[in-house]
CSV table of C-alpha atoms (C1' of nucleotides) in Angstrom, one decimal:
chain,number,residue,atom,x,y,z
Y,1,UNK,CA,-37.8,-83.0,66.1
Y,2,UNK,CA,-38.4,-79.7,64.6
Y,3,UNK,CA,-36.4,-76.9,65.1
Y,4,UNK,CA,-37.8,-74.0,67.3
Y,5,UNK,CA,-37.0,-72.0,64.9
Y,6,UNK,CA,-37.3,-67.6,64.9
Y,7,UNK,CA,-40.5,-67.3,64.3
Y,8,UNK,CA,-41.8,-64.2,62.5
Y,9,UNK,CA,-45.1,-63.8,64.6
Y,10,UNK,CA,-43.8,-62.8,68.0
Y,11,UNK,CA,-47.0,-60.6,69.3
Y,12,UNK,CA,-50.1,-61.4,70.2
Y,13,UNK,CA,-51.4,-64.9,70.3
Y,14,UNK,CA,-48.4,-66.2,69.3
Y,15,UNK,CA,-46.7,-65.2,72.3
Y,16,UNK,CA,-49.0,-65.6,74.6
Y,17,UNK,CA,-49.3,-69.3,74.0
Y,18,UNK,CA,-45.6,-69.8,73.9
Y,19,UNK,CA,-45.7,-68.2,77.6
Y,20,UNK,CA,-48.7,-70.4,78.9
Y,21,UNK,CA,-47.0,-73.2,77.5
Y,22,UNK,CA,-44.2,-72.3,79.2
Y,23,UNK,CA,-45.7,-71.9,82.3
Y,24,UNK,CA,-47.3,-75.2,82.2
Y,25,UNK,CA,-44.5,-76.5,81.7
Y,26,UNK,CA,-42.7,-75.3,84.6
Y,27,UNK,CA,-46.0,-75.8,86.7
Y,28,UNK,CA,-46.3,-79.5,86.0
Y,29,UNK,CA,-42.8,-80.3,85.9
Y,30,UNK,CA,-43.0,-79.1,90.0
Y,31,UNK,CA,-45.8,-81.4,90.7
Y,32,UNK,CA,-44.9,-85.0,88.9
Y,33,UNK,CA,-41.9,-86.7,88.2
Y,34,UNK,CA,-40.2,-85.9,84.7
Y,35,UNK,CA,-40.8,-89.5,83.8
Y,36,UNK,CA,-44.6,-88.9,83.5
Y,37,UNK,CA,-44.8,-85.7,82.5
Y,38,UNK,CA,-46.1,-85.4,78.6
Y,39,UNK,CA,-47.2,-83.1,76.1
Y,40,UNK,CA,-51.0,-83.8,75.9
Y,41,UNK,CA,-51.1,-83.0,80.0
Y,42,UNK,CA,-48.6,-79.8,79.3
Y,43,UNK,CA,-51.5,-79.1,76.3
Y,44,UNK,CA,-54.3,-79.3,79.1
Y,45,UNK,CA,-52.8,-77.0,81.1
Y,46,UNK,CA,-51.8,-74.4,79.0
Y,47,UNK,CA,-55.2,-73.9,77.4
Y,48,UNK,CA,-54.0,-75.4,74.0
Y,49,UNK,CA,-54.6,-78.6,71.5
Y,50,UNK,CA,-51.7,-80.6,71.5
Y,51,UNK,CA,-51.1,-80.7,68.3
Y,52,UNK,CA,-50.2,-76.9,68.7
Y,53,UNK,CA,-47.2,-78.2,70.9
Y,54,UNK,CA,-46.2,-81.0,68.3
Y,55,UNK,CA,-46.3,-78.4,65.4
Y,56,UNK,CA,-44.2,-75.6,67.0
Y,57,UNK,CA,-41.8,-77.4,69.2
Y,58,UNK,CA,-41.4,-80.5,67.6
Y,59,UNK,CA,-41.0,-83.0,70.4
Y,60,UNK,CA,-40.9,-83.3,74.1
Y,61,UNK,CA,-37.4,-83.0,75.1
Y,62,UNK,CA,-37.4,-79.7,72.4
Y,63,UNK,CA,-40.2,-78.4,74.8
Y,64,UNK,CA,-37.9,-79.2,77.7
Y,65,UNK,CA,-34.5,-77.8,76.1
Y,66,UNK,CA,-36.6,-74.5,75.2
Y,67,UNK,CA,-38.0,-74.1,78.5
Y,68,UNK,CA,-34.9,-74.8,80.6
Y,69,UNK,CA,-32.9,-72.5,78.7
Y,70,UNK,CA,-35.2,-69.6,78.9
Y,71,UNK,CA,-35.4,-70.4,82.5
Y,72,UNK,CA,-31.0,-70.7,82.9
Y,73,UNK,CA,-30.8,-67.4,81.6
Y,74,UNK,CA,-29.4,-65.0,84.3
Y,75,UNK,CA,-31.9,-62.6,84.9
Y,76,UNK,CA,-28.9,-59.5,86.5
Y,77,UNK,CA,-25.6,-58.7,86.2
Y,78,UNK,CA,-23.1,-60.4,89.0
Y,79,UNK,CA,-22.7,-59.0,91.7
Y,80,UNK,CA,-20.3,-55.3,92.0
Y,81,UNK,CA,-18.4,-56.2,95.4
Y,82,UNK,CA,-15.4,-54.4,94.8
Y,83,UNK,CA,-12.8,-56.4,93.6
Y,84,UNK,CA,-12.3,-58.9,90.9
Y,85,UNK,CA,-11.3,-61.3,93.4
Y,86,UNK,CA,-14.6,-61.1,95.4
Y,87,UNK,CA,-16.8,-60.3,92.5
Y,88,UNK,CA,-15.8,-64.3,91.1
Y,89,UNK,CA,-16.2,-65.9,94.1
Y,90,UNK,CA,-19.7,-64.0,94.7
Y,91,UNK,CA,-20.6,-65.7,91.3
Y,92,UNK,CA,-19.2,-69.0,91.9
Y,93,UNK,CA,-20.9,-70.0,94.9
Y,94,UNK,CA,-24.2,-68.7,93.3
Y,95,UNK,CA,-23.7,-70.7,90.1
Y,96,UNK,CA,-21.9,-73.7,91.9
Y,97,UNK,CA,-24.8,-73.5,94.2
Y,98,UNK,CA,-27.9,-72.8,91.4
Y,99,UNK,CA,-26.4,-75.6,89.2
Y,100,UNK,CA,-26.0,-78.2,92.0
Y,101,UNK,CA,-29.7,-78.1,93.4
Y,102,UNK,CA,-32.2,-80.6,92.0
Y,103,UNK,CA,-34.0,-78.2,89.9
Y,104,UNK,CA,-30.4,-76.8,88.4
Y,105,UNK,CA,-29.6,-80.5,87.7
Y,106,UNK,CA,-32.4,-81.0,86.4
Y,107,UNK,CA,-32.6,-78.6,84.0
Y,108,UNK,CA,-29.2,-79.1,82.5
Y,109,UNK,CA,-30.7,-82.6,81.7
Y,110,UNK,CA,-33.1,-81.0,80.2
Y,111,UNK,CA,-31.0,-78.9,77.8
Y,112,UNK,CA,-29.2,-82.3,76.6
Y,113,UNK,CA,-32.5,-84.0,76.0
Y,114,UNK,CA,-32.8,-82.0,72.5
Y,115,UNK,CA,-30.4,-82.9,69.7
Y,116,UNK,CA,-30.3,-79.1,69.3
Y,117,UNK,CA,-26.8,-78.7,70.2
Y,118,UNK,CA,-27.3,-74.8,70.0
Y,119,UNK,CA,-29.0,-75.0,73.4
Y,120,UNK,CA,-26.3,-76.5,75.2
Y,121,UNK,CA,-24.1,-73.2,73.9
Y,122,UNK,CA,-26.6,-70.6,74.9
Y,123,UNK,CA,-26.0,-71.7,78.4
Y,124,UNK,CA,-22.1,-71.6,77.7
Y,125,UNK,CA,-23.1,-68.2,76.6
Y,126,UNK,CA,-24.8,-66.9,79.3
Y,127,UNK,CA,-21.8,-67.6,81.8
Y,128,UNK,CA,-18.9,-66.2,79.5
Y,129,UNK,CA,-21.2,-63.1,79.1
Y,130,UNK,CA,-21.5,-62.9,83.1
Y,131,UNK,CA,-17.5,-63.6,83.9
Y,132,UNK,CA,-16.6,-60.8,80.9
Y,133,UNK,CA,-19.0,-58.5,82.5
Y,134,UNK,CA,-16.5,-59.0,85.7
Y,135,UNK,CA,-13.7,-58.8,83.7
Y,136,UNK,CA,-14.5,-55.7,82.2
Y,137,UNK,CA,-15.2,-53.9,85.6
Y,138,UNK,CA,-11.7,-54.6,86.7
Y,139,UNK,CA,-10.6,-52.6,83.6
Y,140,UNK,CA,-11.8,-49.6,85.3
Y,141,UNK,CA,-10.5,-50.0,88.4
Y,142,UNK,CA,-7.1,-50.7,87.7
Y,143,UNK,CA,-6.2,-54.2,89.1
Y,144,UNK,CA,-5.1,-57.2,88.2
Y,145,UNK,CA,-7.6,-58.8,86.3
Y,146,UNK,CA,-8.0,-62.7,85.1
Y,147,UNK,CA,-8.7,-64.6,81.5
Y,148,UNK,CA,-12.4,-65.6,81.3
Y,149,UNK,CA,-11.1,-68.6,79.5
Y,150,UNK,CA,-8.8,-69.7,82.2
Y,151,UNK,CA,-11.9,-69.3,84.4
Y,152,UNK,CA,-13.9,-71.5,82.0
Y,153,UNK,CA,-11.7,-74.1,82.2
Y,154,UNK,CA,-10.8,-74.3,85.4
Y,155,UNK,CA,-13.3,-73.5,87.3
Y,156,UNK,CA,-16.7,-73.8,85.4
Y,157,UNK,CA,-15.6,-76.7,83.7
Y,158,UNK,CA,-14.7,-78.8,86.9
Y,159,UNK,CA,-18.1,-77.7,88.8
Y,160,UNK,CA,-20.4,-78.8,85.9
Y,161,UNK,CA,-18.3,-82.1,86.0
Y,162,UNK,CA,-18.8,-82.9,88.9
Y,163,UNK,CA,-22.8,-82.2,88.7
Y,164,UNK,CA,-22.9,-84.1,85.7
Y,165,UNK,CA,-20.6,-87.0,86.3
Y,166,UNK,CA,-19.0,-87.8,89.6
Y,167,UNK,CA,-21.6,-86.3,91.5
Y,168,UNK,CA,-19.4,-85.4,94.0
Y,169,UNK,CA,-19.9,-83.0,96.6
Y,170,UNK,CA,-18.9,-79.4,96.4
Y,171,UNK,CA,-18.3,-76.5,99.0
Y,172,UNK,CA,-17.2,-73.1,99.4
Y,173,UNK,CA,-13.7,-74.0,99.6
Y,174,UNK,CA,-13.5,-76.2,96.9
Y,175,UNK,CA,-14.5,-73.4,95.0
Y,176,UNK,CA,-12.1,-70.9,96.1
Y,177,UNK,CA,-9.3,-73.5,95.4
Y,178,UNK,CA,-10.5,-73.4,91.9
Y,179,UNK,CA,-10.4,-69.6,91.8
Y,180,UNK,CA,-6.7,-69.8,93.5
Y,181,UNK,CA,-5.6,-71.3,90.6
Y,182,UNK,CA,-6.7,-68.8,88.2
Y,183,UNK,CA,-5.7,-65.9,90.3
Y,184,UNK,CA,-2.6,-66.5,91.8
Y,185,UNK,CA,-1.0,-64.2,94.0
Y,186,UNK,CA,-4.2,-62.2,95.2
Y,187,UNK,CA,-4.7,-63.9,98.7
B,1,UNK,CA,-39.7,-96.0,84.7
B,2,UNK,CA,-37.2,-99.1,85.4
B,3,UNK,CA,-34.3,-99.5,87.0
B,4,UNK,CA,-31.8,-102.1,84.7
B,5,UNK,CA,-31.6,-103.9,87.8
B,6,UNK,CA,-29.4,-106.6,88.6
B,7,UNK,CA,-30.8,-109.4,87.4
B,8,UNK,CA,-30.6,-112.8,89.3
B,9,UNK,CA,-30.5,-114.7,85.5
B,10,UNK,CA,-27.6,-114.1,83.9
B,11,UNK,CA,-27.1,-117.6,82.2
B,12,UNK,CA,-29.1,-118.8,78.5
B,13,UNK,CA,-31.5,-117.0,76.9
B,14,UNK,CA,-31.6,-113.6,79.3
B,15,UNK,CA,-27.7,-113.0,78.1
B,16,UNK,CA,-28.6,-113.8,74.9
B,17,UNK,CA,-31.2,-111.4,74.8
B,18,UNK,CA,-29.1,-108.6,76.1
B,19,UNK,CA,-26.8,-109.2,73.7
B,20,UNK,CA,-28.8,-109.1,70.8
B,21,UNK,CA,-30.6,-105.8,72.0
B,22,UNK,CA,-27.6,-104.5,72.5
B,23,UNK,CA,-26.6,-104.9,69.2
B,24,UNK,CA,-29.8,-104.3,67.3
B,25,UNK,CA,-29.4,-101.0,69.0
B,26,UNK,CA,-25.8,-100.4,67.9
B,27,UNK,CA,-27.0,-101.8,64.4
B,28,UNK,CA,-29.9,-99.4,64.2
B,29,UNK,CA,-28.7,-96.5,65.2
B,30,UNK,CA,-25.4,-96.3,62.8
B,31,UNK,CA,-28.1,-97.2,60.4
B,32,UNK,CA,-30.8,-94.2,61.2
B,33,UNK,CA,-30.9,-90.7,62.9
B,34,UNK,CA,-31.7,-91.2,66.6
B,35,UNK,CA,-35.2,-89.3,66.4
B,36,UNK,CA,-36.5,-92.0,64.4
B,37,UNK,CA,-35.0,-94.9,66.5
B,38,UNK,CA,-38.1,-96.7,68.3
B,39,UNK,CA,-38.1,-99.8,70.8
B,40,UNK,CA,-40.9,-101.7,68.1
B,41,UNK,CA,-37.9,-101.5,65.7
B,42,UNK,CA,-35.4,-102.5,67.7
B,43,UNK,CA,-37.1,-105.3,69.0
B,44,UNK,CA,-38.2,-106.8,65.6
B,45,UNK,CA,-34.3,-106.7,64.5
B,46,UNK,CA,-33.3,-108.5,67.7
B,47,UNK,CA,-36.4,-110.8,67.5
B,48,UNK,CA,-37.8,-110.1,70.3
B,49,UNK,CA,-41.0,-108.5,71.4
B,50,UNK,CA,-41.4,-105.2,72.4
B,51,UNK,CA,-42.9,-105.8,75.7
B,52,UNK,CA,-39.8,-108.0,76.5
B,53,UNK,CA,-37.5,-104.7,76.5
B,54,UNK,CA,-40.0,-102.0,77.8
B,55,UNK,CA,-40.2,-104.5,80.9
B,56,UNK,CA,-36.3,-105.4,81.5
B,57,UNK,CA,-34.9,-101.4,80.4
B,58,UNK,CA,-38.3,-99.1,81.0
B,59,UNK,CA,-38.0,-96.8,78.6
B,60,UNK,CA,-35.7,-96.3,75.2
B,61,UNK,CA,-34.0,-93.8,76.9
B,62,UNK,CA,-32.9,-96.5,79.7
B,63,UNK,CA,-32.0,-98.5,77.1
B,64,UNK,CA,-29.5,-96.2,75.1
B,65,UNK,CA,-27.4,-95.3,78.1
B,66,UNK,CA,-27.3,-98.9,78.7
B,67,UNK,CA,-25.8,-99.5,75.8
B,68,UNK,CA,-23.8,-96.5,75.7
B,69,UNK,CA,-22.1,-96.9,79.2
B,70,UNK,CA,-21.0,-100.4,78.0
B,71,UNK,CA,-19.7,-99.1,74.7
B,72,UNK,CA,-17.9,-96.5,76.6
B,73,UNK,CA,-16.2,-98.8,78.8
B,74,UNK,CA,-12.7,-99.0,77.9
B,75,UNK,CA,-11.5,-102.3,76.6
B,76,UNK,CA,-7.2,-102.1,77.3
B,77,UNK,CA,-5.1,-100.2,79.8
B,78,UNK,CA,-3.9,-97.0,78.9
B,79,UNK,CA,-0.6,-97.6,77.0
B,80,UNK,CA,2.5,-97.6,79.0
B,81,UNK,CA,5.1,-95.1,76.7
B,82,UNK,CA,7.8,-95.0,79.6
B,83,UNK,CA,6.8,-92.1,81.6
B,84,UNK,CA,4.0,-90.6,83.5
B,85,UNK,CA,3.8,-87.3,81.2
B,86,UNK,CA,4.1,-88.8,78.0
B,87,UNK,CA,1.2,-92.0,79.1
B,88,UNK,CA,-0.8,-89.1,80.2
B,89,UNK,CA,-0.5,-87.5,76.9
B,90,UNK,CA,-1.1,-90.5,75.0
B,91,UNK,CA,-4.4,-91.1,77.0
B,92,UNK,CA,-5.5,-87.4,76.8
B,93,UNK,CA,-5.3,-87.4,73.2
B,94,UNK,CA,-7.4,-90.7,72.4
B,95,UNK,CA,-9.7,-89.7,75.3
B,96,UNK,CA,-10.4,-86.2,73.5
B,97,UNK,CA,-10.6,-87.9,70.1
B,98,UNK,CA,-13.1,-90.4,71.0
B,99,UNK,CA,-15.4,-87.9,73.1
B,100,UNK,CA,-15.0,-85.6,70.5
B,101,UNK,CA,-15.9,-87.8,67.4
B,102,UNK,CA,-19.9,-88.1,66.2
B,103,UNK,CA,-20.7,-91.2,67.9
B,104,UNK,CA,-18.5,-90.4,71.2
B,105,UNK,CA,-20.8,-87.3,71.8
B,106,UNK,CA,-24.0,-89.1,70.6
B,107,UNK,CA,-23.3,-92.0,73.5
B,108,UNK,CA,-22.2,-88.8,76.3
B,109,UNK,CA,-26.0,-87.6,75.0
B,110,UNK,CA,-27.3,-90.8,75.5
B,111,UNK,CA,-25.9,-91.3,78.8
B,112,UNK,CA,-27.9,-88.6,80.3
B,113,UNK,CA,-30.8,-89.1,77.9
B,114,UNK,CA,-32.1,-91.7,81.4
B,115,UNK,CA,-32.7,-90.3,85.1
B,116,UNK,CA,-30.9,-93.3,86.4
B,117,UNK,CA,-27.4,-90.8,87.9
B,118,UNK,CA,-25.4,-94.4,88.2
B,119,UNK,CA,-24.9,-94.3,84.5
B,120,UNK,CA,-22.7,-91.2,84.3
B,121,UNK,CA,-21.1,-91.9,87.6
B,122,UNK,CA,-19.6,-95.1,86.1
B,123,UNK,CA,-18.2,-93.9,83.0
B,124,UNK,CA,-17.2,-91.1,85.2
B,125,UNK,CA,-15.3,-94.2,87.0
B,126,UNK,CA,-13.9,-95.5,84.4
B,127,UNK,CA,-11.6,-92.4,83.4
B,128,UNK,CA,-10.8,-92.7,87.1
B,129,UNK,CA,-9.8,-96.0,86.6
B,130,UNK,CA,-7.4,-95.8,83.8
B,131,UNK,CA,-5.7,-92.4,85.3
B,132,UNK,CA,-4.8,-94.1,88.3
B,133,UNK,CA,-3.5,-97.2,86.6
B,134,UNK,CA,-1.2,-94.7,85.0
B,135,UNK,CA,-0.5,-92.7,88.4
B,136,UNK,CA,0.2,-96.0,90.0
B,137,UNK,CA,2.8,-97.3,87.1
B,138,UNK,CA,4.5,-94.1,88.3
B,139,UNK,CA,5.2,-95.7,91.8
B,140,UNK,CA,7.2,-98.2,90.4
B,141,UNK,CA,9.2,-96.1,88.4
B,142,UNK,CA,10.3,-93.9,91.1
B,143,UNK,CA,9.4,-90.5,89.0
B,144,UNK,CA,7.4,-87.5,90.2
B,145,UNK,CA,3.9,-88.4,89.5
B,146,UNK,CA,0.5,-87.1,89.6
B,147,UNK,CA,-2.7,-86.2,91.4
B,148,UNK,CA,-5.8,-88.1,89.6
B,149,UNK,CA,-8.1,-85.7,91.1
B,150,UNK,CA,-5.8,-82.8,90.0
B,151,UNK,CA,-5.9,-84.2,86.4
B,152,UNK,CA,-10.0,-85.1,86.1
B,153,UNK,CA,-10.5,-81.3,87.2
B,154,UNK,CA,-8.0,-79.0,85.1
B,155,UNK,CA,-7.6,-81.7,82.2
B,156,UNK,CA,-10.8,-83.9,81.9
B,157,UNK,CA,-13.1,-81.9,83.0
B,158,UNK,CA,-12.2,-79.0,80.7
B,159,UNK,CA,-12.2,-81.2,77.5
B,160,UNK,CA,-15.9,-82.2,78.9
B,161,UNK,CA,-17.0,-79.0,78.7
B,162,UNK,CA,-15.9,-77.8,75.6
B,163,UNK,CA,-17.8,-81.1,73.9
B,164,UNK,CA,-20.7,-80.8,75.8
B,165,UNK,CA,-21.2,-76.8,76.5
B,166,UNK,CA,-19.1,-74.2,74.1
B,167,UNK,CA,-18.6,-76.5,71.4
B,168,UNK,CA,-15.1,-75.1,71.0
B,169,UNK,CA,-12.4,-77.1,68.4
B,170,UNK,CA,-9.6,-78.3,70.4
B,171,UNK,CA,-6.4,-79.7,69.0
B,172,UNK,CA,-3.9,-81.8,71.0
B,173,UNK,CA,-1.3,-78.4,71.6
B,174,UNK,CA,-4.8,-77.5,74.3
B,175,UNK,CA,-4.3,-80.9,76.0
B,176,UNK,CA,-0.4,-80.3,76.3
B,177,UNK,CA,-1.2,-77.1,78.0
B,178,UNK,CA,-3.7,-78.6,80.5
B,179,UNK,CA,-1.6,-81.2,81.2
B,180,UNK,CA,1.2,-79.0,81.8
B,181,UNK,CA,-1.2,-76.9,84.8
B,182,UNK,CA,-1.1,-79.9,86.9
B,183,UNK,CA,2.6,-81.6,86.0
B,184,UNK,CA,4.8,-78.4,86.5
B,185,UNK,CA,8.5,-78.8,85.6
B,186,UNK,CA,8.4,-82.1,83.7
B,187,UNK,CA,8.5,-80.2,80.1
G,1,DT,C1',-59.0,-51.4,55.8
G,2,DT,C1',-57.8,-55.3,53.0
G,3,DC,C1',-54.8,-59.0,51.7
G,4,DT,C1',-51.6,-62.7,52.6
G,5,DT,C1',-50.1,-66.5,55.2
G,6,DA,C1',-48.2,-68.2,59.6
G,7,DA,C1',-50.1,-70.4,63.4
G,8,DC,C1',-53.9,-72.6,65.7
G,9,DG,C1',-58.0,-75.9,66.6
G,10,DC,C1',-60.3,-80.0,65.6
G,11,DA,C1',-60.7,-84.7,64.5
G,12,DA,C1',-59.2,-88.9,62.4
G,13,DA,C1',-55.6,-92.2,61.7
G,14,DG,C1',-51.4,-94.4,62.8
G,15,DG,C1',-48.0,-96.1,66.0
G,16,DA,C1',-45.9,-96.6,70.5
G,17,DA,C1',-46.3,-97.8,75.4
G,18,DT,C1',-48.6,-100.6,79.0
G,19,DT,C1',-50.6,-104.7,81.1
G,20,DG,C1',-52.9,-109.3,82.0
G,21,DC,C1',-52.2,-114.0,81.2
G,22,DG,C1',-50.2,-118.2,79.6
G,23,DT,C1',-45.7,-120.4,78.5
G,24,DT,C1',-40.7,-121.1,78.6
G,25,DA,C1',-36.5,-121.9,80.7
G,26,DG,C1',-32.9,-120.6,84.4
G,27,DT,C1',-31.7,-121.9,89.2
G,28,DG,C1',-31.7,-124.3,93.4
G,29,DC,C1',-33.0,-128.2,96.2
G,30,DG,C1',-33.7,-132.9,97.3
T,1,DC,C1',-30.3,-136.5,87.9
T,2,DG,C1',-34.9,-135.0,88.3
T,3,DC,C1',-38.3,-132.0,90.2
T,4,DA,C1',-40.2,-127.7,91.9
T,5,DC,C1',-40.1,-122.7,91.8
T,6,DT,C1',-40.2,-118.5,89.7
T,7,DA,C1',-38.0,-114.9,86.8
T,8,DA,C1',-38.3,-113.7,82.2
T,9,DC,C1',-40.4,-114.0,77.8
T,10,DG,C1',-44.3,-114.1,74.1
T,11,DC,C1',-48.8,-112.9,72.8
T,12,DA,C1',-52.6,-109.9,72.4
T,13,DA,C1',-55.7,-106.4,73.9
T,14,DT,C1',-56.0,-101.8,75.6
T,15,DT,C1',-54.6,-97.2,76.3
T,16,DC,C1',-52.2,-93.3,75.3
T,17,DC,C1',-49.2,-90.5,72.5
T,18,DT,C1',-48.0,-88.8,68.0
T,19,DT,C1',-48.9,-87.4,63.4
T,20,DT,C1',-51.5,-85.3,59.7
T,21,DG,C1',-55.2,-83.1,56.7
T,22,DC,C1',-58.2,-79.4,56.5
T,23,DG,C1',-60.8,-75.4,57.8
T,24,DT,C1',-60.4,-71.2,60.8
T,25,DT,C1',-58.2,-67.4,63.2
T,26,DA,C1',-55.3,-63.6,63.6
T,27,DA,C1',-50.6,-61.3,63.0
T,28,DG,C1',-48.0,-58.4,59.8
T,29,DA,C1',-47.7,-55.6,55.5
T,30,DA,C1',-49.4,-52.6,51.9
DNA sequence: TTCTTAACGCAAAGGAATTGCGTTAGTGCG
DNA sequence: CGCACTAACGCAATTCCTTTGCGTTAAGAA
């Protein structure tokens, strides 16, 4: 239930065990089905009791929400390919791409199976930060640029709902109709 | 793990056991947070046992997006106000308001809270459904109409997002401007 | 180094999930 | 209409997950 919650110990043991947890859980969610997969096995695996688990994450879906966040968190800057134009549809087809595979779908369940609602908006957060970080490069080059809300919405927004709800299949082009609408004009 | 199968019996007591899980559920969980919402409780207000639900849904999880793709079904055809661009309005603005509410996110959640995809693909069909009952008055009426897929991508799916991902307020002036993206020229 | 206390391990207790078996009641056939 | 068949249910025992109290360990501060 609980509330993952900034703790004050962050070296030593304390982190250690949130990594091999963490690793366990990534380890055994690879070899069984998500259905079967529960804490006192994740304990096992990692080295700890599982009352450690209960006590600092609260639940299983918690663990889940924790670890898929950590693990949707972009780990470099998009790609610098020279124009704004190219630099968004470089990152679209990565993130249409990395969200539509099994694992990326599976970890977006993940992030809904905590009522932490703060979760969902980390991931929210890690994608505005990577489209402003485009945005901002077009700044210094002098051309036309786009509104990283206007890309949110129209072309985020109708990836993830397709993952999520129609489950419709997605390519390339699709995508680059999306961006089309958001950046008129620069064929 | 289950499946909510189709089930041959659909006559006497099976129905009438559906229906008053079903409702224990609704019952229980206005009543209580859904952390503390088990199947033993459930089953004692529907007076049932608990083996007779873990067998027919699987898991509570099964069970809540059971209940929460019925509830989200919608019960009346979007209302006809004359024109395409004002029905689409009208629907928009109820859509957003019941997604957006407490217990409209709490059933979204619970539709993905089970791995069975057909759940979110059918309330995904139902917002299908109703848009092109309104795209399909248009016919008769002789007035520029409008793509359903155009409208579930720039005005659905954004209003998705922003309940499920960013968390962003949104007030109906939002939805007027989505709409307008894919009706040009009918101000 | 020493003190304070958050975080962990252990073990017991409580509750949920699973399953075998007998019974009830839909459904179809004669 | 009555009978046979079997899906679905109730009951109860078992297994496993979850919770909690208490003693111990180790991180952070003085």
């Amino acid at each position: 239930m609980a509330t993952v919650k900034e703790r004050p110990r962050l070296g030593g043991r304390s982190a250690r065990i949130q990594a091999s947890v963490h690793e366990a859980v990534e380890q055994l969610s690879a070899e069984m089905d998500r259905s079967e997969l529960a804490i006192p096995a994740i304990a096992a695996r990692a080295g700890v009791t599982p009352s450690t688990i209960y006590r600092r994450w609260g639940s299983l879906g918690d663990l889940l929400a924790d670890v898929a966040v950590k693990r949707l968190r972009p780990m470099a800057d998009p790609l610098d390919t020279g124009s704004a134009r190219t630099d968004l549809q470089a990152w679209t087809e990565q993130f249409m791409e990395e969200m539509s595979s099994e694992v990326g779908r599976a970890m977006i369940r993940d992030v809904f199976s905590s009522p932490v609602e703060t979760n969902a908006c980390q991931c929210c957060a890690y994608t505005y930060e990577q489209l402003q970080t485009i945005a901002d490069r077009t700044a210094g080059r002098g051309e036309a640029g786009f509104d990283v809300d206007e890309v949110v919405d129209h072309v985020v927004a109708p990836i993830m709902y397709r993952i999520l709800f129609s489950g419709r299949p997605m390519d390339m082009d699709y995508c680059d109709a999306l961006i089309d609408r958001v950046m008129p004009g620069c064929e």
